mmCIF file of C-alpha atoms in Angstrom:
data_model
loop_
_atom_site.group_PDB
_atom_site.id
_atom_site.type_symbol
_atom_site.label_atom_id
_atom_site.label_comp_id
_atom_site.label_asym_id
_atom_site.label_seq_id
_atom_site.Cartn_x
_atom_site.Cartn_y
_atom_site.Cartn_z
ATOM 1 C CA UNK A 228 6.208 -25.236 13.603
ATOM 2 C CA UNK A 229 4.225 -28.405 13.035
ATOM 3 C CA UNK A 230 4.740 -30.271 16.335
ATOM 4 C CA UNK A 231 1.138 -29.709 17.347
ATOM 5 C CA UNK A 232 -0.187 -31.536 14.259
ATOM 6 C CA UNK A 233 -1.082 -35.228 14.288
ATOM 7 C CA UNK A 234 1.702 -37.639 13.340
ATOM 8 C CA UNK A 235 1.464 -41.263 12.241
ATOM 9 C CA UNK A 236 2.394 -43.793 14.902
ATOM 10 C CA UNK A 237 3.822 -47.273 14.658
ATOM 11 C CA UNK A 238 0.292 -48.662 14.958
ATOM 12 C CA UNK A 239 -2.561 -47.278 12.820
ATOM 13 C CA UNK A 240 -5.212 -45.402 14.773
ATOM 14 C CA UNK A 241 -8.593 -44.053 13.771
ATOM 15 C CA UNK A 242 -8.671 -40.291 13.482
ATOM 16 C CA UNK A 243 -10.334 -38.621 16.495
ATOM 17 C CA UNK A 244 -12.079 -36.290 14.036
ATOM 18 C CA UNK A 245 -14.123 -39.156 12.624
ATOM 19 C CA UNK A 246 -15.336 -40.766 15.836
ATOM 20 C CA UNK A 247 -18.330 -38.475 16.553
ATOM 21 C CA UNK A 248 -19.741 -39.112 13.096
ATOM 22 C CA UNK A 249 -19.690 -42.886 12.923
ATOM 23 C CA UNK A 250 -23.365 -43.539 12.275
ATOM 24 C CA UNK A 251 -24.825 -46.720 13.694
ATOM 25 C CA UNK A 252 -24.969 -49.612 11.192
ATOM 26 C CA UNK A 253 -28.754 -49.857 11.624
ATOM 27 C CA UNK A 254 -29.232 -46.273 10.438
ATOM 28 C CA UNK A 255 -26.783 -46.744 7.566
ATOM 29 C CA UNK A 256 -28.682 -49.814 6.373
ATOM 30 C CA UNK A 257 -31.986 -47.959 6.519
ATOM 31 C CA UNK A 258 -30.603 -44.952 4.656
ATOM 32 C CA UNK A 259 -28.976 -47.096 1.958
ATOM 33 C CA UNK A 260 -32.415 -48.476 1.100
ATOM 34 C CA UNK A 261 -33.689 -45.022 0.227
ATOM 35 C CA UNK A 262 -31.503 -44.825 -2.884
ATOM 36 C CA UNK A 263 -32.897 -48.182 -4.052
ATOM 37 C CA UNK A 264 -36.459 -47.130 -3.307
ATOM 38 C CA UNK A 265 -35.947 -43.865 -5.184
ATOM 39 C CA UNK A 266 -35.125 -45.833 -8.341
ATOM 40 C CA UNK A 267 -38.177 -48.052 -7.850
ATOM 41 C CA UNK A 268 -40.460 -45.044 -7.448
ATOM 42 C CA UNK A 269 -39.057 -43.337 -10.533
ATOM 43 C CA UNK A 270 -39.820 -46.480 -12.535
ATOM 44 C CA UNK A 271 -43.342 -46.818 -11.117
ATOM 45 C CA UNK A 272 -44.187 -43.178 -11.789
ATOM 46 C CA UNK A 273 -43.193 -43.605 -15.425
ATOM 47 C CA UNK A 274 -45.616 -46.496 -16.001
ATOM 48 C CA UNK A 275 -48.762 -45.603 -17.987
ATOM 49 C CA UNK A 276 -51.063 -47.603 -15.711
ATOM 50 C CA UNK A 277 -49.831 -45.669 -12.658
ATOM 51 C CA UNK A 278 -50.068 -42.326 -14.432
ATOM 52 C CA UNK A 279 -53.670 -43.044 -15.373
ATOM 53 C CA UNK A 280 -54.612 -43.855 -11.766
ATOM 54 C CA UNK A 281 -54.572 -40.429 -10.112
ATOM 55 C CA UNK A 282 -54.978 -41.745 -6.559
ATOM 56 C CA UNK A 283 -52.053 -44.144 -6.906
ATOM 57 C CA UNK A 284 -49.991 -41.577 -8.799
ATOM 58 C CA UNK A 285 -50.430 -38.958 -6.049
ATOM 59 C CA UNK A 286 -49.541 -41.439 -3.314
ATOM 60 C CA UNK A 287 -46.372 -42.524 -5.106
ATOM 61 C CA UNK A 288 -45.499 -38.907 -5.955
ATOM 62 C CA UNK A 289 -45.727 -37.948 -2.297
ATOM 63 C CA UNK A 290 -43.551 -40.905 -1.314
ATOM 64 C CA UNK A 291 -41.061 -39.984 -4.055
ATOM 65 C CA UNK A 292 -40.755 -36.458 -2.651
ATOM 66 C CA UNK A 293 -40.141 -37.769 0.869
ATOM 67 C CA UNK A 294 -37.682 -40.470 -0.208
ATOM 68 C CA UNK A 295 -35.795 -38.057 -2.463
ATOM 69 C CA UNK A 296 -35.334 -35.625 0.431
ATOM 70 C CA UNK A 297 -33.800 -38.357 2.595
ATOM 71 C CA UNK A 298 -31.651 -39.749 -0.222
ATOM 72 C CA UNK A 299 -30.323 -36.273 -1.037
ATOM 73 C CA UNK A 300 -29.266 -35.632 2.558
ATOM 74 C CA UNK A 301 -27.748 -39.109 2.879
ATOM 75 C CA UNK A 302 -25.665 -38.505 -0.246
ATOM 76 C CA UNK A 303 -24.507 -35.167 1.155
ATOM 77 C CA UNK A 304 -23.672 -36.848 4.458
ATOM 78 C CA UNK A 305 -21.474 -39.395 2.676
ATOM 79 C CA UNK A 306 -19.756 -36.628 0.691
ATOM 80 C CA UNK A 307 -18.970 -34.582 3.792
ATOM 81 C CA UNK A 308 -17.866 -37.715 5.629
ATOM 82 C CA UNK A 309 -15.343 -38.248 2.825
ATOM 83 C CA UNK A 310 -14.250 -34.596 3.038
ATOM 84 C CA UNK A 311 -13.679 -34.965 6.760
ATOM 85 C CA UNK A 312 -11.644 -38.147 6.291
ATOM 86 C CA UNK A 313 -9.507 -36.506 3.598
ATOM 87 C CA UNK A 314 -8.833 -33.445 5.737
ATOM 88 C CA UNK A 315 -7.938 -35.605 8.746
ATOM 89 C CA UNK A 316 -5.557 -37.595 6.542
ATOM 90 C CA UNK A 317 -3.782 -34.409 5.469
ATOM 91 C CA UNK A 318 -2.959 -33.645 9.099
ATOM 92 C CA UNK A 319 -1.290 -37.026 9.467
ATOM 93 C CA UNK A 320 1.002 -36.348 6.499
ATOM 94 C CA UNK A 321 4.563 -35.667 7.649
ATOM 95 C CA UNK A 322 5.041 -33.348 4.675
ATOM 96 C CA UNK A 323 2.068 -31.160 5.605
ATOM 97 C CA UNK A 324 3.097 -27.520 6.044
ATOM 98 C CA UNK A 325 1.384 -24.995 8.288
ATOM 99 C CA UNK A 326 -0.760 -23.457 5.514
ATOM 100 C CA UNK A 327 -2.043 -26.819 4.353
ATOM 101 C CA UNK A 328 -2.685 -27.878 7.921
ATOM 102 C CA UNK A 329 -4.661 -24.679 8.530
ATOM 103 C CA UNK A 330 -6.843 -25.331 5.494
ATOM 104 C CA UNK A 331 -7.360 -28.920 6.622
ATOM 105 C CA UNK A 332 -8.442 -27.799 10.077
ATOM 106 C CA UNK A 333 -10.915 -25.334 8.569
ATOM 107 C CA UNK A 334 -12.350 -28.103 6.426
ATOM 108 C CA UNK A 335 -12.610 -30.375 9.464
ATOM 109 C CA UNK A 336 -14.520 -27.699 11.388
ATOM 110 C CA UNK A 337 -16.859 -27.040 8.452
ATOM 111 C CA UNK A 338 -17.483 -30.723 7.695
ATOM 112 C CA UNK A 339 -17.986 -31.565 11.358
ATOM 113 C CA UNK A 340 -20.624 -28.871 11.809
ATOM 114 C CA UNK A 341 -22.515 -29.926 8.676
ATOM 115 C CA UNK A 342 -22.279 -33.611 9.572
ATOM 116 C CA UNK A 343 -23.773 -32.924 12.998
ATOM 117 C CA UNK A 344 -26.682 -31.114 11.387
ATOM 118 C CA UNK A 345 -27.185 -33.805 8.741
ATOM 119 C CA UNK A 346 -26.960 -36.551 11.345
ATOM 120 C CA UNK A 347 -29.786 -34.971 13.366
ATOM 121 C CA UNK A 348 -31.903 -34.386 10.250
ATOM 122 C CA UNK A 349 -31.447 -37.928 8.955
ATOM 123 C CA UNK A 350 -32.326 -39.494 12.303
ATOM 124 C CA UNK A 351 -35.517 -37.426 12.451
ATOM 125 C CA UNK A 352 -36.381 -38.467 8.911
ATOM 126 C CA UNK A 353 -36.081 -42.139 9.858
ATOM 127 C CA UNK A 354 -38.579 -41.814 12.682
ATOM 128 C CA UNK A 355 -41.934 -43.509 12.139
ATOM 129 C CA UNK A 356 -44.480 -41.085 10.723
ATOM 130 C CA UNK A 357 -48.107 -40.792 11.700
ATOM 131 C CA UNK A 358 -49.962 -41.022 8.364
ATOM 132 C CA UNK A 359 -52.564 -38.633 9.758
ATOM 133 C CA UNK A 360 -50.005 -35.841 10.190
ATOM 134 C CA UNK A 361 -50.524 -34.621 6.620
ATOM 135 C CA UNK A 362 -54.293 -34.431 6.969
ATOM 136 C CA UNK A 363 -56.577 -31.488 7.683
ATOM 137 C CA UNK A 364 -57.788 -31.126 11.267
ATOM 138 C CA UNK A 365 -60.947 -30.415 13.193
ATOM 139 C CA UNK A 366 -60.323 -28.222 16.243
ATOM 140 C CA UNK A 367 -62.942 -28.195 18.993
ATOM 141 C CA UNK A 368 -62.760 -25.575 21.752
ATOM 142 C CA UNK A 369 -65.032 -25.897 24.770
ATOM 143 C CA UNK A 370 -65.403 -23.595 27.756
ATOM 144 C CA UNK A 371 -64.774 -25.352 31.058
ATOM 145 C CA UNK A 372 -64.614 -24.175 34.635
ATOM 146 C CA UNK A 373 -64.885 -20.430 35.065
ATOM 147 C CA UNK A 374 -68.268 -19.486 33.635
ATOM 148 C CA UNK A 375 -68.298 -16.379 31.428
ATOM 149 C CA UNK A 376 -64.539 -15.922 31.782
ATOM 150 C CA UNK A 377 -63.950 -19.431 30.453
ATOM 151 C CA UNK A 378 -66.163 -18.679 27.441
ATOM 152 C CA UNK A 379 -64.211 -15.463 26.778
ATOM 153 C CA UNK A 380 -60.956 -17.402 26.996
ATOM 154 C CA UNK A 381 -62.366 -19.913 24.495
ATOM 155 C CA UNK A 382 -62.890 -17.003 22.095
ATOM 156 C CA UNK A 383 -59.310 -15.828 22.715
ATOM 157 C CA UNK A 384 -57.990 -19.303 21.911
ATOM 158 C CA UNK A 385 -60.075 -19.421 18.734
ATOM 159 C CA UNK A 386 -58.603 -16.078 17.608
ATOM 160 C CA UNK A 387 -55.111 -17.315 18.469
ATOM 161 C CA UNK A 388 -55.487 -20.348 16.189
ATOM 162 C CA UNK A 389 -57.093 -18.314 13.403
ATOM 163 C CA UNK A 390 -54.196 -15.842 13.497
ATOM 164 C CA UNK A 391 -51.733 -18.729 13.544
ATOM 165 C CA UNK A 392 -53.443 -20.067 10.414
ATOM 166 C CA UNK A 393 -53.046 -16.676 8.742
ATOM 167 C CA UNK A 394 -49.315 -16.702 9.539
ATOM 168 C CA UNK A 395 -48.862 -20.226 8.144
ATOM 169 C CA UNK A 396 -51.103 -19.812 5.116
ATOM 170 C CA UNK A 397 -53.626 -22.384 6.363
ATOM 171 C CA UNK A 398 -57.307 -22.079 5.554
ATOM 172 C CA UNK A 399 -59.786 -22.146 8.440
ATOM 173 C CA UNK A 400 -63.552 -22.247 8.566
ATOM 174 C CA UNK A 401 -65.867 -22.254 11.566
ATOM 175 C CA UNK A 402 -68.320 -25.142 11.294
ATOM 176 C CA UNK A 403 -70.414 -24.531 14.394
ATOM 177 C CA UNK A 404 -70.437 -22.238 17.381
ATOM 178 C CA UNK A 405 -72.395 -21.657 20.556
ATOM 179 C CA UNK A 406 -71.948 -18.070 21.716
ATOM 180 C CA UNK A 407 -72.043 -16.887 25.330
ATOM 181 C CA UNK A 408 -73.737 -13.739 26.565
ATOM 182 C CA UNK A 409 -70.534 -11.673 26.833
ATOM 183 C CA UNK A 410 -69.220 -12.488 23.376
ATOM 184 C CA UNK A 411 -67.295 -15.646 24.140
ATOM 185 C CA UNK A 412 -67.948 -19.226 23.077
ATOM 186 C CA UNK A 413 -69.398 -22.087 25.040
ATOM 187 C CA UNK A 414 -68.251 -24.316 22.175
ATOM 188 C CA UNK A 415 -66.717 -23.789 18.760
ATOM 189 C CA UNK A 416 -65.655 -26.226 16.051
ATOM 190 C CA UNK A 417 -63.431 -25.249 13.132
ATOM 191 C CA UNK A 418 -61.807 -27.082 10.249
ATOM 192 C CA UNK A 419 -58.227 -26.179 9.356
ATOM 193 C CA UNK A 420 -56.559 -27.265 6.134
ATOM 194 C CA UNK A 421 -53.004 -26.853 4.898
ATOM 195 C CA UNK A 422 -49.652 -28.612 4.609
ATOM 196 C CA UNK A 423 -49.260 -30.968 7.589
ATOM 197 C CA UNK A 424 -51.919 -29.260 9.714
ATOM 198 C CA UNK A 425 -52.759 -32.187 12.002
ATOM 199 C CA UNK A 426 -49.079 -32.955 12.621
ATOM 200 C CA UNK A 427 -48.596 -29.353 13.760
ATOM 201 C CA UNK A 428 -51.728 -28.883 15.856
ATOM 202 C CA UNK A 429 -52.250 -32.346 17.367
ATOM 203 C CA UNK A 430 -50.297 -31.385 20.493
ATOM 204 C CA UNK A 431 -52.910 -28.729 21.317
ATOM 205 C CA UNK A 432 -55.333 -31.368 22.601
ATOM 206 C CA UNK A 433 -55.818 -31.026 26.336
ATOM 207 C CA UNK A 434 -56.762 -28.674 29.131
ATOM 208 C CA UNK A 435 -55.743 -25.027 28.714
ATOM 209 C CA UNK A 436 -55.743 -22.929 31.902
ATOM 210 C CA UNK A 437 -55.814 -19.117 32.052
ATOM 211 C CA UNK A 438 -54.868 -16.882 34.974
ATOM 212 C CA UNK A 439 -55.937 -13.245 34.646
ATOM 213 C CA UNK A 440 -58.310 -10.549 35.921
ATOM 214 C CA UNK A 441 -61.667 -11.124 34.184
ATOM 215 C CA UNK A 442 -63.552 -8.222 32.649
ATOM 216 C CA UNK A 443 -66.365 -9.079 35.057
ATOM 217 C CA UNK A 444 -64.099 -8.733 38.107
ATOM 218 C CA UNK A 445 -64.684 -5.467 40.007
ATOM 219 C CA UNK A 446 -62.033 -5.871 42.720
ATOM 220 C CA UNK A 447 -59.025 -6.629 40.519
ATOM 221 C CA UNK A 448 -58.609 -10.232 41.642
ATOM 222 C CA UNK A 449 -56.909 -12.806 39.463
ATOM 223 C CA UNK A 450 -59.143 -15.731 38.529
ATOM 224 C CA UNK A 451 -58.259 -19.132 37.105
ATOM 225 C CA UNK A 452 -60.431 -20.582 34.352
ATOM 226 C CA UNK A 453 -60.027 -23.393 31.870
ATOM 227 C CA UNK A 454 -60.968 -24.604 28.412
ATOM 228 C CA UNK A 455 -60.517 -27.955 26.741
ATOM 229 C CA UNK A 456 -59.313 -28.406 23.177
ATOM 230 C CA UNK A 457 -59.626 -31.487 21.007
ATOM 231 C CA UNK A 458 -57.728 -31.734 17.716
ATOM 232 C CA UNK A 459 -58.735 -34.562 15.387
ATOM 233 C CA UNK A 460 -57.437 -35.574 11.982
ATOM 234 C CA UNK A 461 -59.980 -35.376 9.197
ATOM 235 C CA UNK A 462 -60.588 -39.016 8.268
ATOM 236 C CA UNK A 463 -59.406 -40.501 5.014
ATOM 237 C CA UNK A 464 -62.671 -41.506 3.372
ATOM 238 C CA UNK A 465 -61.106 -44.736 2.135
ATOM 239 C CA UNK A 466 -59.952 -45.731 5.644
ATOM 240 C CA UNK A 467 -62.521 -44.020 7.842
ATOM 241 C CA UNK A 468 -64.545 -45.988 10.345
ATOM 242 C CA UNK A 469 -67.772 -47.239 8.815
ATOM 243 C CA UNK A 470 -70.974 -45.884 10.288
ATOM 244 C CA UNK A 471 -74.238 -47.764 10.104
ATOM 245 C CA UNK A 472 -76.926 -45.278 8.968
ATOM 246 C CA UNK A 473 -79.398 -46.909 11.364
ATOM 247 C CA UNK A 474 -77.128 -45.806 14.248
ATOM 248 C CA UNK A 475 -77.658 -42.137 13.404
ATOM 249 C CA UNK A 476 -80.313 -39.653 14.427
ATOM 250 C CA UNK A 477 -80.328 -36.575 12.196
ATOM 251 C CA UNK A 478 -82.032 -33.379 13.363
ATOM 252 C CA UNK A 479 -82.368 -30.119 11.462
ATOM 253 C CA UNK A 480 -82.882 -26.713 13.009
ATOM 254 C CA UNK A 481 -82.638 -23.028 12.227
ATOM 255 C CA UNK A 482 -79.085 -21.712 12.411
ATOM 256 C CA UNK A 483 -78.340 -19.055 15.008
ATOM 257 C CA UNK A 484 -75.957 -16.135 14.954
ATOM 258 C CA UNK A 485 -74.761 -13.984 12.089
ATOM 259 C CA UNK A 486 -75.313 -15.308 8.616
ATOM 260 C CA UNK A 487 -77.666 -13.038 6.737
ATOM 261 C CA UNK A 488 -81.331 -13.461 5.930
ATOM 262 C CA UNK A 489 -81.014 -16.837 4.227
ATOM 263 C CA UNK A 490 -79.435 -18.631 7.135
ATOM 264 C CA UNK A 491 -82.059 -17.330 9.545
ATOM 265 C CA UNK A 492 -85.086 -18.310 7.459
ATOM 266 C CA UNK A 493 -84.338 -21.949 6.694
ATOM 267 C CA UNK A 494 -83.750 -25.053 8.794
ATOM 268 C CA UNK A 495 -80.326 -25.514 7.223
ATOM 269 C CA UNK A 496 -78.360 -26.430 10.362
ATOM 270 C CA UNK A 497 -77.854 -30.140 10.975
ATOM 271 C CA UNK A 498 -77.160 -32.112 14.146
ATOM 272 C CA UNK A 499 -76.167 -35.785 13.898
ATOM 273 C CA UNK A 500 -76.170 -38.086 16.939
ATOM 274 C CA UNK A 501 -74.373 -41.433 16.937
ATOM 275 C CA UNK A 502 -76.746 -43.454 19.095
ATOM 276 C CA UNK A 503 -74.371 -46.262 20.248
ATOM 277 C CA UNK A 504 -71.794 -43.811 21.648
ATOM 278 C CA UNK A 505 -73.833 -40.656 22.199
ATOM 279 C CA UNK A 506 -71.339 -38.596 20.197
ATOM 280 C CA UNK A 507 -72.864 -35.541 18.532
ATOM 281 C CA UNK A 508 -71.705 -33.389 15.614
ATOM 282 C CA UNK A 509 -73.401 -30.372 14.122
ATOM 283 C CA UNK A 510 -72.801 -27.853 11.381
ATOM 284 C CA UNK A 511 -74.552 -24.592 10.608
ATOM 285 C CA UNK A 512 -71.964 -22.768 8.535
ATOM 286 C CA UNK A 513 -73.052 -23.947 5.084
ATOM 287 C CA UNK A 514 -75.860 -22.438 3.050
ATOM 288 C CA UNK A 515 -77.646 -25.710 2.435
ATOM 289 C CA UNK A 516 -78.865 -28.543 4.592
ATOM 290 C CA UNK A 517 -77.093 -30.995 2.298
ATOM 291 C CA UNK A 518 -73.651 -29.413 2.721
ATOM 292 C CA UNK A 519 -74.103 -29.054 6.477
ATOM 293 C CA UNK A 520 -75.107 -32.703 6.773
ATOM 294 C CA UNK A 521 -72.030 -33.816 4.832
ATOM 295 C CA UNK A 522 -69.721 -31.678 6.969
ATOM 296 C CA UNK A 523 -71.348 -32.784 10.230
ATOM 297 C CA UNK A 524 -70.921 -36.398 9.172
ATOM 298 C CA UNK A 525 -67.214 -35.790 8.553
ATOM 299 C CA UNK A 526 -66.856 -34.264 12.015
ATOM 300 C CA UNK A 527 -68.709 -37.195 13.592
ATOM 301 C CA UNK A 528 -66.496 -39.667 11.749
ATOM 302 C CA UNK A 529 -63.417 -37.823 12.998
ATOM 303 C CA UNK A 530 -64.720 -37.990 16.574
ATOM 304 C CA UNK A 531 -65.396 -41.701 16.317
ATOM 305 C CA UNK A 532 -61.968 -42.296 14.813
ATOM 306 C CA UNK A 533 -60.336 -40.177 17.519
ATOM 307 C CA UNK A 534 -62.231 -42.115 20.214
ATOM 308 C CA UNK A 535 -61.008 -45.375 18.709
ATOM 309 C CA UNK A 536 -57.434 -44.055 18.541
ATOM 310 C CA UNK A 537 -57.548 -42.895 22.175
ATOM 311 C CA UNK A 538 -58.916 -46.210 23.409
ATOM 312 C CA UNK A 539 -56.274 -48.119 21.440
ATOM 313 C CA UNK A 540 -53.537 -45.872 22.834
ATOM 314 C CA UNK A 541 -54.830 -46.423 26.364
ATOM 315 C CA UNK A 542 -54.818 -50.183 25.886
ATOM 316 C CA UNK A 543 -51.311 -50.197 24.448
ATOM 317 C CA UNK A 544 -49.826 -47.891 27.070
ATOM 318 C CA UNK A 545 -51.987 -47.640 30.165
ATOM 319 C CA UNK A 546 -49.188 -46.052 32.173
ATOM 320 C CA UNK A 547 -48.324 -43.331 29.688
ATOM 321 C CA UNK A 548 -48.888 -39.922 31.247
ATOM 322 C CA UNK A 549 -47.410 -37.611 28.630
ATOM 323 C CA UNK A 550 -50.034 -35.866 26.537
ATOM 324 C CA UNK A 551 -47.677 -35.390 23.612
ATOM 325 C CA UNK A 552 -49.164 -37.492 20.837
ATOM 326 C CA UNK A 553 -51.335 -39.524 23.224
ATOM 327 C CA UNK A 554 -54.670 -37.833 22.552
ATOM 328 C CA UNK A 555 -55.441 -37.738 26.312
ATOM 329 C CA UNK A 556 -57.290 -34.538 27.145
ATOM 330 C CA UNK A 557 -58.086 -35.127 30.798
ATOM 331 C CA UNK A 558 -55.221 -33.118 32.315
ATOM 332 C CA UNK A 559 -53.958 -29.570 32.177
ATOM 333 C CA UNK A 560 -51.307 -29.212 29.505
ATOM 334 C CA UNK A 561 -50.726 -25.458 29.408
ATOM 335 C CA UNK A 562 -51.122 -22.312 31.516
ATOM 336 C CA UNK A 563 -51.577 -18.781 30.160
ATOM 337 C CA UNK A 564 -50.600 -16.337 32.933
ATOM 338 C CA UNK A 565 -51.530 -12.833 31.766
ATOM 339 C CA UNK A 566 -50.232 -10.793 34.769
ATOM 340 C CA UNK A 567 -46.746 -12.252 34.208
ATOM 341 C CA UNK A 568 -47.016 -12.410 30.398
ATOM 342 C CA UNK A 569 -46.062 -16.056 30.680
ATOM 343 C CA UNK A 570 -47.025 -19.241 28.842
ATOM 344 C CA UNK A 571 -46.037 -22.584 30.357
ATOM 345 C CA UNK A 572 -46.422 -25.943 28.646
ATOM 346 C CA UNK A 573 -46.333 -28.422 31.512
ATOM 347 C CA UNK A 574 -45.617 -31.501 29.372
ATOM 348 C CA UNK A 575 -42.150 -30.340 28.374
ATOM 349 C CA UNK A 576 -41.466 -27.711 31.068
ATOM 350 C CA UNK A 577 -41.411 -24.965 28.444
ATOM 351 C CA UNK A 578 -41.860 -21.391 29.685
ATOM 352 C CA UNK A 579 -42.031 -18.400 27.349
ATOM 353 C CA UNK A 580 -42.448 -14.773 28.401
ATOM 354 C CA UNK A 581 -44.110 -13.624 25.193
ATOM 355 C CA UNK A 582 -47.753 -14.336 25.933
ATOM 356 C CA UNK A 583 -49.246 -11.443 23.977
ATOM 357 C CA UNK A 584 -47.263 -12.425 20.893
ATOM 358 C CA UNK A 585 -48.470 -16.014 21.260
ATOM 359 C CA UNK A 586 -52.095 -14.911 21.636
ATOM 360 C CA UNK A 587 -51.579 -12.983 18.382
ATOM 361 C CA UNK A 588 -50.827 -16.279 16.638
ATOM 362 C CA UNK A 589 -47.067 -16.586 17.156
ATOM 363 C CA UNK A 590 -47.150 -20.274 18.123
ATOM 364 C CA UNK A 591 -44.008 -21.242 16.221
ATOM 365 C CA UNK A 592 -41.726 -21.680 19.253
ATOM 366 C CA UNK A 593 -44.340 -23.762 21.075
ATOM 367 C CA UNK A 594 -45.025 -26.015 18.086
ATOM 368 C CA UNK A 595 -41.313 -26.524 17.352
ATOM 369 C CA UNK A 596 -40.531 -27.429 20.969
ATOM 370 C CA UNK A 597 -43.359 -29.976 21.133
ATOM 371 C CA UNK A 598 -42.344 -31.575 17.833
ATOM 372 C CA UNK A 599 -38.702 -31.746 18.980
ATOM 373 C CA UNK A 600 -39.788 -33.369 22.238
ATOM 374 C CA UNK A 601 -41.777 -36.031 20.409
ATOM 375 C CA UNK A 602 -38.855 -36.688 18.052
ATOM 376 C CA UNK A 603 -36.473 -37.076 21.013
ATOM 377 C CA UNK A 604 -38.830 -39.585 22.626
ATOM 378 C CA UNK A 605 -39.110 -41.579 19.415
ATOM 379 C CA UNK A 606 -35.332 -41.577 18.924
ATOM 380 C CA UNK A 607 -34.790 -42.782 22.470
ATOM 381 C CA UNK A 608 -37.280 -45.604 21.946
ATOM 382 C CA UNK A 609 -35.680 -46.509 18.621
ATOM 383 C CA UNK A 610 -32.195 -46.659 20.110
ATOM 384 C CA UNK A 611 -33.422 -48.893 22.925
ATOM 385 C CA UNK A 612 -34.862 -51.253 20.340
ATOM 386 C CA UNK A 613 -31.566 -51.586 18.467
#
């Protein structure tokens, strides 16, 4: 009855059940440090001088949360690794009966499945993190080729992101807009805030192409139009690029569009031009010139920082063509084909036939696939470096 179970041989052999879950020494060393760091952080957070410094306390608290999550999973991994080894050992016992062997095999299956999941999670957690991922984001949408249809598509994209924000519990505010004649947008800038917003939306930067029959088309022909999207992390004021006030030209003007009597009677809108680069930022959403100036300056700082990041990325990797995480917006990254109900992300060869759902803000599958692709690239690079 037990011939099919493993038996000890004259020479000791490693159990085949354990082989798939032998984590590389490099990863084990990195994970072991998390337990030590967790103790250090607990000590630091208990010190009065740290508790009285809110900035330092919040930074250490955030690190403590992240380190604790890794340490907890690493501990669970070690526990399940021990469970797997114990169950495999039972099967090598000559006195093991069929019932015990069955229980051991069930435990092996359960532990193996959980170890595979934990292994993937832990490797992702060890990947280098972009410190900007946790920050709020500025999203700029600009109509491109296609005239009025492109401007209407820009409005559709803006609604898509606003609905996505509603689904995720993010807050969004429109900072400036330039409306087209048919109700679209020539340009729109919004600020989105929430947990990890930039890390979620940064992959949206690039050229977005739409294929559909425009409302202005009288013969039912499908047209192709395009918009460009730029997603930029809101700068950390302590680390933001420094701007010389003499490099700025600040213009005020009367805000346009809906906004009530107040917004139409005062020159509250602000446009700031960075003279050395020609970059421009404007804001007309606030009720006062002061608040609009402050917000426009934040947008300008984000654009300058994004320009610096893009130039640095180009210098470091001139041959890199993937738009995932690169900040390059020169190429088409995605196609929205309305007749076929199809969305295609060309960077990762992702095709989804749920376009209307996506336009209603259901971007979860797209975001998850892009994040998984970036993680796979980082893991591959990390393994090559070992």
